[in-house]
Amino acid sequence: MIAILGRINELSRKQHAEGLNEQEKKEQAELRKEYIQQIRGQVHDMLLGVSIIDDNGYDVTPKKLAADKAILLRDERQTDSLIN
């Protein structure tokens, strides 16, 4: 689980119970922004493992996703060649 989620929930409970001061509001906003970035990264990583195949068996994966996969594969190959 994402580590900052506990603090986000704590601030949310406090906000509803008694309110937050300005420093806590800023912290809450920053934590929420970081949380959303982490979720987007997880979704992106998951989508890198997806290929879309139509009824005729053709790969119709969107070009942007296919390009990201190619970059990932290239980077993995470079890392592997450095290790070996």
XYZ file of C-alpha atoms in Angstrom, residues 9-77:
69
model
C -6.516 9.711 6.056
C -5.411 11.194 9.372
C -5.588 14.728 7.980
C -8.958 14.002 6.392
C -10.407 12.811 9.694
C -9.037 15.874 11.466
C -10.426 18.157 8.739
C -13.925 16.786 9.241
C -13.688 16.740 13.051
C -12.103 20.071 13.894
C -10.618 21.639 10.773
C -7.040 22.116 9.611
C -4.627 24.989 10.037
C -2.881 26.483 6.993
C 0.230 24.312 7.363
C -1.877 21.155 7.550
C -3.916 22.251 4.511
C -0.704 22.678 2.509
C 0.587 19.312 3.692
C -2.717 17.678 2.773
C -2.649 19.190 -0.718
C 0.957 18.080 -1.297
C 0.261 14.554 -0.034
C -2.823 14.237 -2.222
C -0.846 15.431 -5.256
C 1.911 12.903 -4.532
C -0.677 10.152 -4.021
C -2.311 10.868 -7.389
C 1.115 10.803 -9.083
C 1.855 7.409 -7.543
C -1.504 5.997 -8.622
C -1.012 7.299 -12.167
C 2.426 5.701 -12.237
C 0.989 2.366 -11.112
C -1.736 2.498 -13.770
C 0.817 3.411 -16.444
C 3.082 0.543 -15.405
C 0.128 -1.840 -15.516
C -0.874 -0.646 -18.983
C 2.646 -1.293 -20.277
C 1.832 -4.986 -19.954
C -1.362 -4.721 -22.031
C -1.780 -5.338 -25.727
C -5.078 -4.786 -27.501
C -5.960 -7.398 -30.103
C -8.983 -6.971 -32.389
C -11.393 -9.726 -33.470
C -9.157 -10.562 -36.450
C -6.096 -11.098 -34.271
C -4.348 -7.839 -35.185
C -2.538 -5.823 -32.551
C -4.358 -2.485 -32.335
C -2.546 -1.170 -29.263
C -2.539 2.662 -29.306
C 0.670 4.101 -30.762
C 1.554 6.020 -27.585
C 1.335 2.870 -25.457
C 3.319 0.855 -28.020
C 6.016 3.556 -28.041
C 6.223 3.523 -24.239
C 6.584 -0.278 -24.314
C 9.400 -0.002 -26.861
C 11.238 2.490 -24.661
C 10.822 0.222 -21.637
C 12.138 -2.804 -23.538
C 15.112 -0.815 -24.845
C 15.974 0.386 -21.345
C 15.689 -3.151 -19.946
C 17.983 -4.502 -22.661
